[in-house]
Amino acid sequence: MKSWLALVFYLIIPLFSLLLILQVYPELPKDRFTMRIYWVLPTATVIVILAQLGTRYQKGDTKRFLLNIGFTVATMIWMFGLLGGGVVIPMQWNEYDFSLHMQNYIVLIACVAALNMMYYTLEWRMYCKEMTSRSSQK
């Protein structure tokens, strides 16, 4: 289930959205959006593969823990690429030039990733203790 959700939320919906933006707003610079597509495709593929591999192991297994951490890091990279790949993104809409400052978004992404990593670490430690207590009772 996790791998199907990752496929939909990290690959299909963003790719469809970027292509739709390119079709609806032809005045936007196409090279920026094609670079985002080139950034999103490989990282989303890695995220889907990590999600699929992570479901093959039980909770508490070190391999699952490492795959979940990799999933979080790949999600950070994916989000950074989806936002444009920089802290300040210069944009142009018709004859207007402006820039988007992404510092707060990057801080938010890093905080959510840190919370995810903390959750995965606590989950791994809890299930590791349960697995060792089960094996010692046998």
Coordinates of N, CA and C in Angstrom, one line a residue:
M1 N 0.8 -1.2 0.0 CA 0.0 0.0 0.0 C 0.9 1.3 0.0
K2 N 2.0 1.2 0.8 CA 2.8 2.4 0.9 C 3.5 2.7 -0.5
S3 N 3.8 1.6 -1.2 CA 4.5 1.9 -2.5 C 3.5 2.4 -3.5
W4 N 2.2 2.0 -3.5 CA 1.2 2.5 -4.4 C 0.9 4.0 -4.1
L5 N 0.8 4.3 -2.8 CA 0.6 5.7 -2.4 C 1.8 6.6 -2.8
A6 N 3.0 6.1 -2.6 CA 4.2 6.8 -3.1 C 4.2 7.0 -4.6
L7 N 3.8 6.0 -5.3 CA 3.7 6.2 -6.8 C 2.7 7.3 -7.2
V8 N 1.6 7.3 -6.5 CA 0.6 8.3 -6.9 C 1.0 9.7 -6.4
F9 N 1.4 9.8 -5.1 CA 1.7 11.1 -4.6 C 3.0 11.7 -5.0
Y10 N 4.0 10.9 -5.3 CA 5.3 11.4 -5.6 C 5.6 11.4 -7.1
L11 N 4.9 10.6 -7.9 CA 5.2 10.6 -9.3 C 4.0 11.0 -10.2
I12 N 2.9 10.4 -10.1 CA 1.8 10.6 -11.0 C 1.2 12.0 -10.8
I13 N 0.8 12.4 -9.6 CA 0.1 13.7 -9.4 C 1.1 14.9 -9.7
P14 N 2.3 14.9 -9.2 CA 3.2 16.0 -9.5 C 3.6 16.1 -11.0
L15 N 3.8 15.0 -11.6 CA 4.1 15.0 -13.1 C 2.9 15.5 -13.9
F16 N 1.7 15.0 -13.5 CA 0.5 15.5 -14.2 C 0.3 17.0 -14.0
S17 N 0.6 17.5 -12.7 CA 0.4 18.9 -12.4 C 1.4 19.8 -13.2
L18 N 2.6 19.3 -13.2 CA 3.6 20.1 -14.0 C 3.3 20.2 -15.5
L19 N 2.9 19.1 -16.0 CA 2.5 19.1 -17.4 C 1.3 19.9 -17.7
L20 N 0.3 19.9 -16.8 CA -0.9 20.7 -16.9 C -0.5 22.2 -16.8
I21 N 0.4 22.6 -15.9 CA 0.8 24.0 -15.8 C 1.5 24.4 -17.1
L22 N 2.3 23.5 -17.7 CA 3.0 23.9 -19.0 C 1.9 24.1 -20.1
Q23 N 0.8 23.3 -20.1 CA -0.2 23.5 -21.1 C -1.1 24.7 -20.9
V24 N -1.5 24.9 -19.6 CA -2.4 26.0 -19.3 C -1.7 27.4 -19.4
Y25 N -0.5 27.5 -18.9 CA 0.2 28.8 -18.9 C 1.4 28.7 -19.8
P26 N 1.2 28.9 -21.1 CA 2.3 28.8 -22.1 C 3.3 30.0 -21.9
E27 N 2.9 31.1 -21.3 CA 3.8 32.2 -21.1 C 4.9 32.0 -20.1
L28 N 4.7 30.9 -19.2 CA 5.8 30.6 -18.3 C 7.0 30.0 -19.0
P29 N 8.2 30.2 -18.4 CA 9.4 29.6 -19.1 C 9.3 28.1 -19.0
K30 N 9.4 27.5 -20.2 CA 9.3 26.0 -20.2 C 10.5 25.3 -19.7
D31 N 11.7 25.9 -19.8 CA 12.9 25.3 -19.4 C 12.9 25.0 -17.9
R32 N 12.3 25.9 -17.1 CA 12.2 25.7 -15.6 C 11.4 24.5 -15.3
F33 N 10.2 24.4 -15.9 CA 9.3 23.3 -15.6 C 9.9 22.0 -16.2
T34 N 10.5 22.0 -17.3 CA 11.1 20.8 -17.8 C 12.3 20.3 -16.8
M35 N 13.0 21.3 -16.3 CA 14.0 20.9 -15.3 C 13.4 20.3 -14.0
R36 N 12.3 20.8 -13.6 CA 11.6 20.3 -12.5 C 11.1 18.9 -12.8
I37 N 10.6 18.6 -14.0 CA 10.2 17.3 -14.4 C 11.4 16.4 -14.4
Y38 N 12.5 16.8 -14.9 CA 13.7 16.0 -14.9 C 14.2 15.7 -13.5
W39 N 13.9 16.6 -12.6 CA 14.3 16.4 -11.2 C 13.4 15.5 -10.5
V40 N 12.1 15.6 -10.7 CA 11.1 14.9 -10.1 C 11.1 13.4 -10.5
L41 N 11.2 13.1 -11.8 CA 11.2 11.7 -12.3 C 12.1 10.8 -11.6
P42 N 13.4 11.1 -11.5 CA 14.3 10.1 -10.9 C 14.2 10.0 -9.4
T43 N 13.9 11.1 -8.8 CA 13.8 11.1 -7.3 C 12.5 10.4 -6.9
A44 N 11.4 10.6 -7.7 CA 10.2 9.9 -7.4 C 10.3 8.4 -7.6
T45 N 11.1 8.0 -8.6 CA 11.3 6.6 -8.9 C 12.1 6.0 -7.7
V46 N 13.1 6.7 -7.2 CA 13.9 6.2 -6.1 C 13.0 6.1 -4.8
I47 N 12.1 7.0 -4.6 CA 11.1 7.0 -3.5 C 10.2 5.8 -3.6
V48 N 9.7 5.5 -4.8 CA 8.8 4.4 -4.9 C 9.6 3.1 -4.7
I49 N 10.8 3.0 -5.2 CA 11.6 1.8 -5.0 C 11.9 1.6 -3.5
L50 N 12.3 2.7 -2.8 CA 12.5 2.6 -1.4 C 11.3 2.2 -0.6
A51 N 10.1 2.7 -1.0 CA 8.9 2.3 -0.3 C 8.6 0.9 -0.5
Q52 N 8.8 0.4 -1.7 CA 8.5 -1.0 -2.0 C 9.5 -1.9 -1.2
L53 N 10.8 -1.6 -1.2 CA 11.7 -2.4 -0.5 C 11.5 -2.4 1.0
G54 N 11.0 -1.2 1.5 CA 10.8 -1.1 3.0 C 9.7 -1.9 3.4
T55 N 8.7 -2.2 2.6 CA 7.6 -3.0 3.0 C 7.9 -4.5 3.0
R56 N 9.0 -4.9 2.5 CA 9.5 -6.3 2.5 C 10.0 -6.8 3.9
Y57 N 10.3 -5.8 4.7 CA 10.9 -6.2 6.0 C 10.0 -5.8 7.1
Q58 N 10.1 -6.5 8.3 CA 9.2 -6.3 9.4 C 9.7 -5.0 10.1
K59 N 8.7 -4.4 10.9 CA 9.1 -3.3 11.7 C 10.1 -3.8 12.8
G60 N 11.1 -3.0 13.0 CA 12.2 -3.4 13.9 C 13.4 -3.9 13.3
D61 N 13.3 -4.3 12.0 CA 14.4 -4.7 11.2 C 15.3 -3.6 10.8
T62 N 16.6 -3.7 10.9 CA 17.5 -2.6 10.6 C 17.4 -2.2 9.2
K63 N 17.2 -3.1 8.3 CA 17.1 -2.8 6.9 C 15.9 -1.9 6.6
R64 N 14.8 -2.2 7.3 CA 13.6 -1.4 7.1 C 13.8 0.0 7.6
F65 N 14.5 0.1 8.8 CA 14.8 1.4 9.4 C 15.7 2.2 8.4
L66 N 16.7 1.6 7.8 CA 17.6 2.3 6.9 C 16.9 2.7 5.6
L67 N 16.0 1.9 5.1 CA 15.2 2.2 4.0 C 14.2 3.3 4.3
N68 N 13.7 3.4 5.5 CA 12.8 4.5 5.8 C 13.5 5.8 5.9
I69 N 14.7 5.8 6.5 CA 15.6 7.0 6.5 C 15.9 7.4 5.1
G70 N 16.3 6.5 4.2 CA 16.5 6.8 2.8 C 15.3 7.4 2.1
F71 N 14.1 6.8 2.5 CA 12.9 7.3 1.9 C 12.7 8.8 2.3
T72 N 13.0 9.1 3.6 CA 12.8 10.5 4.1 C 13.8 11.4 3.4
V73 N 15.1 11.0 3.2 CA 16.1 11.8 2.5 C 15.7 12.0 1.1
A74 N 15.3 11.0 0.4 CA 14.9 11.1 -1.0 C 13.6 12.0 -1.1
T75 N 12.7 12.0 -0.1 CA 11.6 12.9 -0.2 C 12.0 14.4 0.0
M76 N 13.0 14.6 0.8 CA 13.6 16.0 1.0 C 14.2 16.4 -0.4
I77 N 14.9 15.6 -1.0 CA 15.5 15.9 -2.3 C 14.4 16.2 -3.4
W78 N 13.4 15.3 -3.4 CA 12.3 15.5 -4.3 C 11.6 16.8 -4.1
M79 N 11.3 17.1 -2.8 CA 10.6 18.4 -2.5 C 11.4 19.6 -2.9
F80 N 12.7 19.5 -2.7 CA 13.6 20.6 -3.1 C 13.6 20.8 -4.6
G81 N 13.6 19.7 -5.3 CA 13.5 19.8 -6.8 C 12.2 20.3 -7.3
L82 N 11.1 19.9 -6.6 CA 9.8 20.3 -7.0 C 9.6 21.8 -6.8
L83 N 10.2 22.3 -5.7 CA 10.1 23.7 -5.5 C 11.0 24.6 -6.4
G84 N 11.9 24.0 -7.1 CA 12.7 24.7 -8.1 C 14.2 24.6 -7.9
G85 N 14.6 23.9 -6.8 CA 16.0 23.6 -6.7 C 16.9 24.7 -6.2
G86 N 16.3 25.7 -5.6 CA 17.2 26.8 -5.0 C 16.5 27.5 -3.9
V87 N 17.3 28.3 -3.2 CA 16.7 29.1 -2.1 C 16.0 30.3 -2.6
V88 N 16.5 30.9 -3.6 CA 15.9 32.1 -4.3 C 15.6 31.7 -5.7
I89 N 14.4 31.8 -6.2 CA 14.1 31.4 -7.5 C 13.6 32.6 -8.3
P90 N 14.4 33.0 -9.3 CA 13.9 34.2 -10.1 C 12.9 33.7 -11.1
M91 N 11.8 34.4 -11.2 CA 10.7 34.1 -12.1 C 10.4 35.2 -13.0
Q92 N 9.7 35.0 -14.0 CA 9.2 36.0 -14.9 C 7.8 35.6 -15.4
W93 N 6.9 36.6 -15.2 CA 5.5 36.4 -15.7 C 5.2 37.5 -16.6
N94 N 5.0 37.2 -17.9 CA 4.8 38.2 -18.9 C 6.0 39.2 -18.8
E95 N 5.8 40.5 -18.6 CA 6.9 41.4 -18.5 C 7.4 41.7 -17.1
Y96 N 6.9 41.0 -16.1 CA 7.2 41.3 -14.7 C 8.3 40.3 -14.2
D97 N 9.3 40.8 -13.7 CA 10.4 39.9 -13.1 C 10.2 40.0 -11.5
F98 N 10.3 38.8 -10.9 CA 10.2 38.8 -9.5 C 10.9 37.5 -9.0
S99 N 11.1 37.4 -7.7 CA 11.8 36.2 -7.2 C 11.1 35.7 -6.0
L100 N 11.1 34.4 -5.9 CA 10.5 33.7 -4.7 C 11.6 33.2 -3.8
H101 N 11.4 33.6 -2.5 CA 12.4 33.3 -1.5 C 11.9 32.0 -0.7
M102 N 12.6 30.9 -0.8 CA 12.2 29.7 -0.3 C 12.8 29.2 1.0
Q103 N 13.4 30.1 1.8 CA 14.1 29.8 3.0 C 13.1 29.1 4.0
N104 N 11.9 29.7 4.2 CA 11.0 29.2 5.1 C 10.5 27.8 4.7
Y105 N 10.3 27.6 3.4 CA 9.9 26.3 3.0 C 11.0 25.2 3.2
I106 N 12.2 25.6 3.0 CA 13.3 24.6 3.3 C 13.4 24.3 4.7
V107 N 13.2 25.3 5.6 CA 13.2 25.1 7.0 C 12.1 24.1 7.4
L108 N 10.9 24.4 6.8 CA 9.8 23.5 7.1 C 10.0 22.1 6.6
I109 N 10.6 21.9 5.5 CA 10.9 20.6 4.9 C 11.9 19.9 5.8
A110 N 12.9 20.6 6.3 CA 13.9 20.0 7.2 C 13.3 19.6 8.5
C111 N 12.4 20.4 9.1 CA 11.8 20.1 10.3 C 10.9 18.9 10.2
V112 N 10.1 18.8 9.2 CA 9.3 17.6 9.0 C 10.1 16.4 8.7
A113 N 11.2 16.5 8.0 CA 12.1 15.3 7.8 C 12.7 14.9 9.1
A114 N 13.1 15.9 10.0 CA 13.7 15.5 11.3 C 12.6 14.8 12.1
L115 N 11.4 15.2 12.1 CA 10.3 14.5 12.8 C 10.1 13.1 12.3
N116 N 10.1 13.0 11.0 CA 10.0 11.6 10.4 C 11.2 10.7 10.8
M117 N 12.4 11.2 10.8 CA 13.5 10.4 11.2 C 13.4 10.1 12.7
M118 N 13.0 11.0 13.5 CA 12.8 10.7 14.9 C 11.7 9.6 15.1
Y119 N 10.6 9.7 14.4 CA 9.6 8.7 14.4 C 10.1 7.3 14.0
Y120 N 10.8 7.3 12.9 CA 11.4 6.0 12.4 C 12.4 5.4 13.4
T121 N 13.2 6.3 14.0 CA 14.2 5.8 15.0 C 13.4 5.2 16.3
L122 N 12.5 6.0 16.8 CA 11.7 5.5 17.9 C 10.9 4.2 17.6
E123 N 10.4 4.1 16.4 CA 9.7 2.9 16.0 C 10.6 1.7 15.9
W124 N 11.8 1.9 15.3 CA 12.8 0.9 15.2 C 13.3 0.4 16.6
R125 N 13.5 1.3 17.5 CA 14.0 0.9 18.8 C 12.9 0.2 19.6
M126 N 11.7 0.6 19.5 CA 10.6 -0.1 20.2 C 10.4 -1.5 19.6
Y127 N 10.3 -1.7 18.3 CA 10.2 -3.0 17.7 C 11.4 -3.9 17.9
C128 N 12.6 -3.2 18.0 CA 13.8 -4.0 18.2 C 13.7 -4.6 19.6
K129 N 13.3 -3.8 20.6 CA 13.1 -4.3 22.0 C 12.1 -5.4 22.0
E130 N 11.0 -5.3 21.3 CA 10.0 -6.3 21.3 C 10.5 -7.6 20.7
M131 N 11.3 -7.5 19.6 CA 11.8 -8.7 18.9 C 12.8 -9.4 19.8
T132 N 13.6 -8.6 20.5 CA 14.6 -9.3 21.4 C 13.9 -9.9 22.6
S133 N 12.9 -9.3 23.1 CA 12.2 -9.9 24.3 C 11.4 -11.1 23.9
R134 N 10.9 -11.2 22.6 CA 10.2 -12.4 22.1 C 11.2 -13.5 22.0
S135 N 12.4 -13.2 21.4 CA 13.4 -14.2 21.2 C 14.0 -14.8 22.5
S136 N 14.0 -13.9 23.5 CA 14.6 -14.4 24.8 C 13.5 -15.2 25.6
Q137 N 12.2 -15.0 25.3 CA 11.2 -15.8 26.0 C 11.1 -17.2 25.4
K138 N 11.5 -17.4 24.2 CA 11.4 -18.7 23.6 C 12.4 -19.6 24.1

